[in-house]
Short mmCIF file of C-alpha atoms and ligand atoms in Angstrom, two decimals:
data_model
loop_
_atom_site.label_atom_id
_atom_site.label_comp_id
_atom_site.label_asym_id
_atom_site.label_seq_id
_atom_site.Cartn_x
_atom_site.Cartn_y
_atom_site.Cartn_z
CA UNK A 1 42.96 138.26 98.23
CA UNK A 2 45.50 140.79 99.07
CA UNK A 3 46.63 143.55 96.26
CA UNK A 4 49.88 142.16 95.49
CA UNK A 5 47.71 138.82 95.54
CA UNK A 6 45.97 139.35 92.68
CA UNK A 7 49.26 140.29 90.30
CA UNK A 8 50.90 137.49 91.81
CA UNK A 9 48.11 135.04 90.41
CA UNK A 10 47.85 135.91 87.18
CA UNK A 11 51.43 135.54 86.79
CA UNK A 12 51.61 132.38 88.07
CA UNK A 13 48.52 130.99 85.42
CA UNK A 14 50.65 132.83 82.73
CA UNK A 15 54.19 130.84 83.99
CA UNK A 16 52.13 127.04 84.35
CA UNK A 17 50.13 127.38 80.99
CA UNK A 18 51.77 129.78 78.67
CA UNK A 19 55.45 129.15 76.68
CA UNK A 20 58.01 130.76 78.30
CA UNK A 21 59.44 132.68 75.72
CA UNK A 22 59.37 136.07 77.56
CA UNK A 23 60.91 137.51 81.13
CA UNK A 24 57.63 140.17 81.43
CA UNK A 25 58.42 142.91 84.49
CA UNK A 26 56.07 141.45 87.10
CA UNK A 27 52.81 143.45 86.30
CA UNK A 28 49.15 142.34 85.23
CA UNK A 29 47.96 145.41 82.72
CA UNK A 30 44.16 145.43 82.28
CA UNK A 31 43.33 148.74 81.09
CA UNK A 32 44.63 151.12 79.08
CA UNK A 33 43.63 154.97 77.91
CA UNK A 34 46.07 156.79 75.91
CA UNK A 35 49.67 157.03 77.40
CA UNK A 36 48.58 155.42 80.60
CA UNK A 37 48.12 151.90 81.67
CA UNK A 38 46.29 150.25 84.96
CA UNK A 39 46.75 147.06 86.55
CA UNK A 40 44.98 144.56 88.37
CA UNK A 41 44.98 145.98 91.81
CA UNK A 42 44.13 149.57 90.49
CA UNK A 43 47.65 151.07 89.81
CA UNK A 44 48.11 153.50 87.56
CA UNK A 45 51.47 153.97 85.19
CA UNK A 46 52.77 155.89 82.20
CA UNK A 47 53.53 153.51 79.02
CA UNK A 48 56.84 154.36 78.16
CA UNK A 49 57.53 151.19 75.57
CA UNK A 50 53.96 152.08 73.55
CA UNK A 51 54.21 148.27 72.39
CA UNK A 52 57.67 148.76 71.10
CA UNK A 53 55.91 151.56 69.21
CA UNK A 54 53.22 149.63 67.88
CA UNK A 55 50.97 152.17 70.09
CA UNK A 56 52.22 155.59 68.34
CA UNK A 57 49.07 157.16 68.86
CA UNK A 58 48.38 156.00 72.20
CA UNK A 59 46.06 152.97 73.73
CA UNK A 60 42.62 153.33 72.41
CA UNK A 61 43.15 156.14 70.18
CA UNK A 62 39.00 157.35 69.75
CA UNK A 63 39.83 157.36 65.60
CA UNK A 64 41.10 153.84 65.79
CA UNK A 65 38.78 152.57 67.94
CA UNK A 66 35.42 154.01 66.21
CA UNK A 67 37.07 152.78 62.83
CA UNK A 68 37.76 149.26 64.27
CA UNK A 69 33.73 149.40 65.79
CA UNK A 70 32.40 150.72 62.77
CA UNK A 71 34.18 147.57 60.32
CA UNK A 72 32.87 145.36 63.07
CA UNK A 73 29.43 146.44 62.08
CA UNK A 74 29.38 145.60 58.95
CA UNK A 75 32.51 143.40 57.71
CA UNK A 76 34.99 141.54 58.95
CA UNK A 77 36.71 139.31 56.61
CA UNK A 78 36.28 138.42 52.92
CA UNK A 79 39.74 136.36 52.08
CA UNK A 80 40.98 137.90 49.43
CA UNK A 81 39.53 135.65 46.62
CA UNK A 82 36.94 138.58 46.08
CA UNK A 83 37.79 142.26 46.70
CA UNK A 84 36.54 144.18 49.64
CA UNK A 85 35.39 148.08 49.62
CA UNK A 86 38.32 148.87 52.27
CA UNK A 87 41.58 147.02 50.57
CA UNK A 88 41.88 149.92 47.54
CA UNK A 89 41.29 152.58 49.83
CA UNK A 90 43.65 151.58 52.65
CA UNK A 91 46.47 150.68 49.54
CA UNK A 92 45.89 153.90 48.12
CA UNK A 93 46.16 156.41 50.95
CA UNK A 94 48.66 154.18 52.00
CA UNK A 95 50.37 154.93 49.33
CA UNK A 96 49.94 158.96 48.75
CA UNK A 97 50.73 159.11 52.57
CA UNK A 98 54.33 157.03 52.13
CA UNK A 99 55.24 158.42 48.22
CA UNK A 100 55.08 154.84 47.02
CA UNK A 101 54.06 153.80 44.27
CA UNK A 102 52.21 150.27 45.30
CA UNK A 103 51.34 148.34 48.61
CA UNK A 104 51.77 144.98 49.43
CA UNK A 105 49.33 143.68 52.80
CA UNK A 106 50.73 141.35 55.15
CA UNK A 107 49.72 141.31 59.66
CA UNK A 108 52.86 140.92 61.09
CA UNK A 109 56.15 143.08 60.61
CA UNK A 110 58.23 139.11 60.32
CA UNK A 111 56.12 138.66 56.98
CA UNK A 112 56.75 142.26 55.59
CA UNK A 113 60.04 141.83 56.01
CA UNK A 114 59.75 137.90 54.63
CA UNK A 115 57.72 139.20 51.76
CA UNK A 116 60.31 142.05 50.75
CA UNK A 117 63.00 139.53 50.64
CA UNK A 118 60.73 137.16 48.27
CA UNK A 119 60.22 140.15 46.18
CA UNK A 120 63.71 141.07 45.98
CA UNK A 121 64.85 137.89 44.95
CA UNK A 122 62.06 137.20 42.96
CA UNK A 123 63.03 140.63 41.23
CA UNK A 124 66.92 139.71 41.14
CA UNK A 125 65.97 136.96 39.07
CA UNK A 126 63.53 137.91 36.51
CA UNK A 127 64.51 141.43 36.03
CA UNK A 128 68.16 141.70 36.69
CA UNK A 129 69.22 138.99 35.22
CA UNK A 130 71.33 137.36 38.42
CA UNK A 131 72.06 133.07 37.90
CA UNK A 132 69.76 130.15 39.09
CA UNK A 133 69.50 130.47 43.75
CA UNK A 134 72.54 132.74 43.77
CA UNK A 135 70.91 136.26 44.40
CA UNK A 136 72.27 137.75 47.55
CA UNK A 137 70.89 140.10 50.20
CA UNK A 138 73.14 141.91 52.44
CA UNK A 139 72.10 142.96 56.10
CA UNK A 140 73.71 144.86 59.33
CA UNK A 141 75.39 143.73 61.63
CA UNK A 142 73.20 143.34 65.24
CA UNK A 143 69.84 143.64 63.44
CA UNK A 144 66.68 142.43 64.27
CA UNK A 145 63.78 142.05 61.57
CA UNK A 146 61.68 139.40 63.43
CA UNK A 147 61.50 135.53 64.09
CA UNK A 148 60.58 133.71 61.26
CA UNK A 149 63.62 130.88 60.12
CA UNK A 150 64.43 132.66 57.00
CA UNK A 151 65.22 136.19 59.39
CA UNK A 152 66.77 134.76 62.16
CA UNK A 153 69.13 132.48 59.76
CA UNK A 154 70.95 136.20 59.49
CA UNK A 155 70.58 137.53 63.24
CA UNK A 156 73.90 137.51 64.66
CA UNK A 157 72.00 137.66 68.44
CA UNK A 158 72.67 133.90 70.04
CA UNK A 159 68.98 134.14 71.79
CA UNK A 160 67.45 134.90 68.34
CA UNK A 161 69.12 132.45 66.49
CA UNK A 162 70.89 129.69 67.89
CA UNK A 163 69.59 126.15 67.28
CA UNK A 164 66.80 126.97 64.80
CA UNK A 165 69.31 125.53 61.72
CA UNK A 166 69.23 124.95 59.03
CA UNK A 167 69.60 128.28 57.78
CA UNK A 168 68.76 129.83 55.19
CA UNK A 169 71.76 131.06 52.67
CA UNK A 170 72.31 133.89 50.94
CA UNK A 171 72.81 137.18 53.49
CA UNK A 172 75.96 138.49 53.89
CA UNK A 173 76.47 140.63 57.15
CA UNK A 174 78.82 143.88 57.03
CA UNK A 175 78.71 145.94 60.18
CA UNK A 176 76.13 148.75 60.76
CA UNK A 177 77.10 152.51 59.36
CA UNK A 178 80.65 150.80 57.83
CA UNK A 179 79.81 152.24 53.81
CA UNK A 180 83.15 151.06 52.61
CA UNK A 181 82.44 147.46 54.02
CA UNK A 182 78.97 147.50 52.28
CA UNK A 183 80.66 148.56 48.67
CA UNK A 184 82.98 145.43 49.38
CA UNK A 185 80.00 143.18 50.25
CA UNK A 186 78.13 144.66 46.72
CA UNK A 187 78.58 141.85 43.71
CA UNK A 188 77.32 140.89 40.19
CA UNK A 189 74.59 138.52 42.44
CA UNK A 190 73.41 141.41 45.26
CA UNK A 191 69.54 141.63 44.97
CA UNK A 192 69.19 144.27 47.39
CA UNK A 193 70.36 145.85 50.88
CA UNK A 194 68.08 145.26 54.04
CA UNK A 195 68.68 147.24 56.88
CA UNK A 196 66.88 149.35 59.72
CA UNK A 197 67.51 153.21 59.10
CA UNK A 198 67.75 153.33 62.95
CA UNK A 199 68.32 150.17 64.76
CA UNK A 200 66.10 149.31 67.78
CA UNK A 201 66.20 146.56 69.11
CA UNK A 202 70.45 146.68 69.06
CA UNK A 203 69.55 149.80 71.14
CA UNK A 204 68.39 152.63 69.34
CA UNK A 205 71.44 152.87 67.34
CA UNK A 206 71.75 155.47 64.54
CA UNK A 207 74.45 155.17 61.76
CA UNK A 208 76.87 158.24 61.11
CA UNK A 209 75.67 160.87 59.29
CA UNK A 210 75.57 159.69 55.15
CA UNK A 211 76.09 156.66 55.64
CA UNK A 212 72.51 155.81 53.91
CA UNK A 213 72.87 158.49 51.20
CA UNK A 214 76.04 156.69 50.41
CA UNK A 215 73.85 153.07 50.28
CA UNK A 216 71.46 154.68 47.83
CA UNK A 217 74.12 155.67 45.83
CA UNK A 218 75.93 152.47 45.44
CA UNK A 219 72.69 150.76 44.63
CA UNK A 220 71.71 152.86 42.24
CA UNK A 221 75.10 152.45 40.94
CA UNK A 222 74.80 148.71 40.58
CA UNK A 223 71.34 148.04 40.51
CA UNK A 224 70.45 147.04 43.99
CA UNK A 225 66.93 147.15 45.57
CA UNK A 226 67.77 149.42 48.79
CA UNK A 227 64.91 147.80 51.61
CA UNK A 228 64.29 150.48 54.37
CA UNK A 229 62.77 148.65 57.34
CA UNK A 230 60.47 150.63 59.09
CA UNK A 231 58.56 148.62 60.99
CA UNK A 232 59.99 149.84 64.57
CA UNK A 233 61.21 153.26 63.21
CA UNK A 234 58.37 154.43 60.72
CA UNK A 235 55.01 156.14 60.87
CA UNK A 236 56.30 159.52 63.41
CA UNK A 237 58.10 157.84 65.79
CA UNK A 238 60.96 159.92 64.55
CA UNK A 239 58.95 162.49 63.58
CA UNK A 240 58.61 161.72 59.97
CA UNK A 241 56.53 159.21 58.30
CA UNK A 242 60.06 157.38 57.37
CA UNK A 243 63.13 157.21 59.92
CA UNK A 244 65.03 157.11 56.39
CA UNK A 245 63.48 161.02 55.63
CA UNK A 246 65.85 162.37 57.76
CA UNK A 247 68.98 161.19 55.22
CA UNK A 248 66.77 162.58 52.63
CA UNK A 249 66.80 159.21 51.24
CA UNK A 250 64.19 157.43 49.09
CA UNK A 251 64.41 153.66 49.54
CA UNK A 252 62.94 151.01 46.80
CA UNK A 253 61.01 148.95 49.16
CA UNK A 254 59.91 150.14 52.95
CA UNK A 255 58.17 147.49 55.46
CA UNK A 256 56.00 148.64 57.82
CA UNK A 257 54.02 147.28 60.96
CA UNK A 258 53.37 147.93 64.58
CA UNK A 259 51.87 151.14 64.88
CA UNK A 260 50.41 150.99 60.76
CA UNK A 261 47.69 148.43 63.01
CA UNK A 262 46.84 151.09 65.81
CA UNK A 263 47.58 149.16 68.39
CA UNK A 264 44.25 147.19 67.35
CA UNK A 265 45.41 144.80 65.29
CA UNK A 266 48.20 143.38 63.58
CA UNK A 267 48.57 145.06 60.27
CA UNK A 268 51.90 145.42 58.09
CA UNK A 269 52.79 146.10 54.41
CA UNK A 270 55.77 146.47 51.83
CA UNK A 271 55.28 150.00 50.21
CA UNK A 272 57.45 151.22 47.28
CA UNK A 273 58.08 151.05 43.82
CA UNK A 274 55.31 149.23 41.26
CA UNK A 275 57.98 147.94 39.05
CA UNK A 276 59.70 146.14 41.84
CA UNK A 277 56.52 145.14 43.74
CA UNK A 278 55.00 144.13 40.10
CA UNK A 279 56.93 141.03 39.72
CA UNK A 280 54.07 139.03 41.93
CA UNK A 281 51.61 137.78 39.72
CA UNK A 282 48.35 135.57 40.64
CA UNK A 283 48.66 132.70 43.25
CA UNK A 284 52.56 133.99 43.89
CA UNK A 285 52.22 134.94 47.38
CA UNK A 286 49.44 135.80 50.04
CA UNK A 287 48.12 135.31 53.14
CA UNK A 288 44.55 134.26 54.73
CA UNK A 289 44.33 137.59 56.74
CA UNK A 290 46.75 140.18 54.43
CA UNK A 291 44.45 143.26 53.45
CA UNK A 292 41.18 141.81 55.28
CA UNK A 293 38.91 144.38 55.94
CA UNK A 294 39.05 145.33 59.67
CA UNK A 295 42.74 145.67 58.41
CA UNK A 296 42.37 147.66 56.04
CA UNK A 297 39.38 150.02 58.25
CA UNK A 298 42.04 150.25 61.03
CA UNK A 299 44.76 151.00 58.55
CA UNK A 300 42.81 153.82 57.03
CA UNK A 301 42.21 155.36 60.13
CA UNK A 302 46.02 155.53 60.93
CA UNK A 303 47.00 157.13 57.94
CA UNK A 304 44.47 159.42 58.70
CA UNK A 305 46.06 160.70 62.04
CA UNK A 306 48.94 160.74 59.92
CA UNK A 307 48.19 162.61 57.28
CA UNK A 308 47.53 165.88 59.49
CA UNK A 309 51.31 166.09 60.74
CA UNK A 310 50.55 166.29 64.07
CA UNK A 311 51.99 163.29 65.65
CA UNK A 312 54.73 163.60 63.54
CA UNK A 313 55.29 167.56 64.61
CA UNK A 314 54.85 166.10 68.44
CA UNK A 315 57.55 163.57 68.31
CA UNK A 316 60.28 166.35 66.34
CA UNK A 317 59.33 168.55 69.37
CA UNK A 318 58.54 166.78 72.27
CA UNK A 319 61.08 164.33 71.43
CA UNK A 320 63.64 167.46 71.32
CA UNK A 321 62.75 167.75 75.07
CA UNK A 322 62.85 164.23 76.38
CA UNK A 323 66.80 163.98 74.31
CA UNK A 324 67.36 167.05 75.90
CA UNK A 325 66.41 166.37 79.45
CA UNK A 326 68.07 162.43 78.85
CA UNK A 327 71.69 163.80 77.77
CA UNK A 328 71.01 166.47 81.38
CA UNK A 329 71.48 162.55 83.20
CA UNK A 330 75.00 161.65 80.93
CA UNK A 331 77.17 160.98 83.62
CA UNK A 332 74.88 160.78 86.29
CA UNK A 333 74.20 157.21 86.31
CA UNK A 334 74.01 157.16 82.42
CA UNK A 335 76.71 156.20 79.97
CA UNK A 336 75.17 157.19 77.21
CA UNK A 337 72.10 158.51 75.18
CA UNK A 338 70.93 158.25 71.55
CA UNK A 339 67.96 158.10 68.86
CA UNK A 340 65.69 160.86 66.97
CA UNK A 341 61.87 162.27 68.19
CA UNK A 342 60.23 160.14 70.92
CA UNK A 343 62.64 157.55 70.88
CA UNK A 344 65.70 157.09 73.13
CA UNK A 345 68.38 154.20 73.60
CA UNK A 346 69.61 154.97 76.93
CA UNK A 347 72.83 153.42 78.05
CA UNK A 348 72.82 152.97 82.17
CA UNK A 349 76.75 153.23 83.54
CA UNK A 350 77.82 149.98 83.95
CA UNK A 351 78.57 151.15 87.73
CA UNK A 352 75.05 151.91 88.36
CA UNK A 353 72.35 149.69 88.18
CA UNK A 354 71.51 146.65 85.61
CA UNK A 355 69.12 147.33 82.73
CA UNK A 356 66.43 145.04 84.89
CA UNK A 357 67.01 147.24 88.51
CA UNK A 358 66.36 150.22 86.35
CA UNK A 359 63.11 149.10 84.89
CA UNK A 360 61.62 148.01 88.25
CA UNK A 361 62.34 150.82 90.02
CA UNK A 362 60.90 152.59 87.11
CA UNK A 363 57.76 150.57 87.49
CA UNK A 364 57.87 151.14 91.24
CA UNK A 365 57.66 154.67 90.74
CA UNK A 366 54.77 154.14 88.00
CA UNK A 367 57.10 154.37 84.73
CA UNK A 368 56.88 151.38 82.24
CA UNK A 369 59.83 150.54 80.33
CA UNK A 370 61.94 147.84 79.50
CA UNK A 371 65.61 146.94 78.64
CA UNK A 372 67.09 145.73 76.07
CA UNK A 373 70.50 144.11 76.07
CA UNK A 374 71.67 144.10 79.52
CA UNK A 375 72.38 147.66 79.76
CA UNK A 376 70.31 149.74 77.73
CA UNK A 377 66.99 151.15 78.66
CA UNK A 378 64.72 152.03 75.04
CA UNK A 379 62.40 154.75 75.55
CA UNK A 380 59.63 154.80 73.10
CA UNK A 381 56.29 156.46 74.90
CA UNK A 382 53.19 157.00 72.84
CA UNK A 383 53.53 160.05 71.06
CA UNK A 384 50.15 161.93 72.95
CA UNK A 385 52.68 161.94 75.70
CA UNK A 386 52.91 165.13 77.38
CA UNK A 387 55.63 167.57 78.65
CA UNK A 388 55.00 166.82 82.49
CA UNK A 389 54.71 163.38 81.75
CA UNK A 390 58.60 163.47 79.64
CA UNK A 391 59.45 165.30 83.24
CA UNK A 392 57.81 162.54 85.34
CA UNK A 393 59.74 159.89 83.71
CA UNK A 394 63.01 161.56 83.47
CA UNK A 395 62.78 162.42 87.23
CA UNK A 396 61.91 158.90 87.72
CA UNK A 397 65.10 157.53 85.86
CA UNK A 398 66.96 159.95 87.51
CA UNK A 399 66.46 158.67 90.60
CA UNK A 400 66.45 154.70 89.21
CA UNK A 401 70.19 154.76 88.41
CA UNK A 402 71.01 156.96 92.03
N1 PXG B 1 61.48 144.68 62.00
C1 PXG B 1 61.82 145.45 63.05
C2 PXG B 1 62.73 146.62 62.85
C3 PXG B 1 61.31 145.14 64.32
O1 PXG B 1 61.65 145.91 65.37
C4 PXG B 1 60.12 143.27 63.34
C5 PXG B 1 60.65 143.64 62.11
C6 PXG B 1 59.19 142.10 63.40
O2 PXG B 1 57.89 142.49 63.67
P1 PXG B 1 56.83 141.42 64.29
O3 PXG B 1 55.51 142.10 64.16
O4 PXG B 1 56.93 140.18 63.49
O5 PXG B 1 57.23 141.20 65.73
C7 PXG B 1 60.45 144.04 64.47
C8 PXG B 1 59.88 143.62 65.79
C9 PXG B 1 59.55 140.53 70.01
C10 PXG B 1 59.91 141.95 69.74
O6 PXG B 1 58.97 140.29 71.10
C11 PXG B 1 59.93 142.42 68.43
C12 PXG B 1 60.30 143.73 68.19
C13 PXG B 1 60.62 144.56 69.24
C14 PXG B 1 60.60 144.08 70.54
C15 PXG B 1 60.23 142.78 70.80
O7 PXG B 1 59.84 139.67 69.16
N2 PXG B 1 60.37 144.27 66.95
#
């Protein structure tokens, strides 16, 4: 069978037996060492998506892979009807890592962000006081928190949401960054504010300077729960453990997922305050596979890279150089640039190339990427990414959008 052979068949097993709820770039990864990926005929590529930066630390980080080996060893899963020697540790580093007070397991980031809104209602009712099913939760404009019915029943993007009604009430949308439209939104019945402290999947978007330290202080004011989802922008992809440190902002409840797993496996969690988080009691909510024990092993071993600084100094500095090198291409072939540490929206001029062109001539020239939106290319590598490797893939866009 030829090279291009080999891609081409596994693609076409993938179109004839699996859903087709994704438009994959057209190539077959099947190995992976830290920011670089092979494929089935032997090519080699950088990883410049890291997962949608569920890969922070890289594919097969050594730490994450000898923790995951060593839990294999010895336990795997207990269900959480008896305790486990891993779920306390993993909760409390967790929690002296993030500031929080308490730590709520979950796998995927769509049930961190389903739990927070339980426990924000939940809390809305029996602590503040708000009437029988009327507690409201207000969201941004063009977010994206994940697929279950509940989340999508307040996307405002048609491909996320259309024809999966009925919805679920109670979100009101104001636009992303717009304080004054937030304060209007804010009533007697508000449970809490949900938003993304950067928004990535709308295309890397950050809001104007203050706008969360004004959020903070209207909830505070009126006794809101202020939700912080970091599941996309947390744990130093921004170069802090929270997107939301750079407002020098404390949220009540953070979500986090992707990377918190390694790259292993899915692992997520709602970290923050005890007195919020407290309102579950016994039999309240759960899940089969929250806080299992290769979870929890894999978990540990993330905060542990964490806790050092490293990765978080790498993306502040490294990311300085690939925003710095990115805004060298504005008008050039790109429109526009934005985002904070490793992490990059990057508009392409709507007189160059499409978002798709972009991303395979990226691939052509051994760059993976993807776009988002048409238009806008999201940079996210692994953050064991190197200088000459930033150059590499800048050099490589350049020449993309010629
Ligand atoms: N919150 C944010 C900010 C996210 O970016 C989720 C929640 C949901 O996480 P899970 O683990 O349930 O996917 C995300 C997910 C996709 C896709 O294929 C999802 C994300 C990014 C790119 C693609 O659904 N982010």
């Amino acid at each position: 069978m030829t090279e291009q052979g080999r891609t081409t068949s596994f693609i076409t097993r993938d179109e004839k037996w699996g859903a087709h709820n994704y438009h994959p770039l057209p190539v077959v990864i099947s190995e992976a060492e830290g920011a670089s990926v092979t494929d089935v005929d032997g090519n080699q590529y950088l990883d410049f998506l890291s997962g949608y930066s569920a890969l922070n630390f890289g594919h097969r980080h050594p730490a994450l892979v000898a923790a995951a080996r060593e839990q294999l060893d010895r336990l795997t899963l207990t269900s959480r009807a008896f305790h486990n020697d891993q779920f306390g540790l993993f909760c409390e580093e967790l929690a002296e890592l993030t500031g929080t007070e308490m730590v709520l397991t979950m796998n995927t980031g769509a049930e961190a962000v389903e739990s927070a809104i339980k426990v924000a209602r939940k809390w809305a009712y029996e602590v503040k006081g708000v009437g029988f099913d009327a507690a409201e939760i207000i969201v941004a404009s063009n977010n994206f928190h994940g697929r279950t019915t509940t989340i999508v029943s307040f996307s405002d993007d048609a491909a996320a949401h259309d024809n999966y009604g009925p919805f679920t009430p109670g979100f009101i949308t104001v636009p992303f960054g717009d304080l004054d439209a937030v304060r209007a939104a804010v009533g007697p019945n508000t449970a809490a504010i949900l938003m993304e402290p950067i928004q990535g999947e709308a295309g890397v978007i950050v809001p104007p300077a203050g706008f969360f330290a004004g959020v903070r202080a209207l909830c505070d004011e009126q006794n809101v729960l202020m939700i912080s989802d970091e599941i996309q922008s947390g744990l130093a992809r921004t170069g802090t453990v929270f997107a939301l440190d750079h407002d020098e902002v404390r949220a009540d409840l953070y979500t986090l997922g992707k990377a918190l797993g390694g790259g292993i496996i899915p692992v997520s969690a709602v970290v923050g305050r005890a007195d919020v988080l407290g309102v579950l009691k016994p039999g309240q909510h759960g899940s089969t596979f929250g806080g299992y024990p290769m979870a929890c092993a894999v978990g540990r071993a993330v905060v542990g890279l964490l806790s050092t600084g490293e990765f978080q100094q790498r993306s502040t500095e490294l990311g300085g150089y690939l925003h710095e090198r990115l805004n060298g291409l504005v008008g050039k072939g790109i429109a526009e640039v934005r985002g904070r540490g490793l992490w990059a929206g990057v508009d392409i001029d709507p007189a160059a190339r499409t978002g798709r062109e972009v991303s395979m001539s990226l691939r052509d020239q051994g760059i993976l990427c993807k776009e988002t939106h048409q238009r806008t290319l999201r940079m996210a590598p692994p953050l064991v990414i190197t200088r000459d490797e930033i150059d590499h893939a800048v050099d490589a866009l350049a020449e993309a959008v010629n």
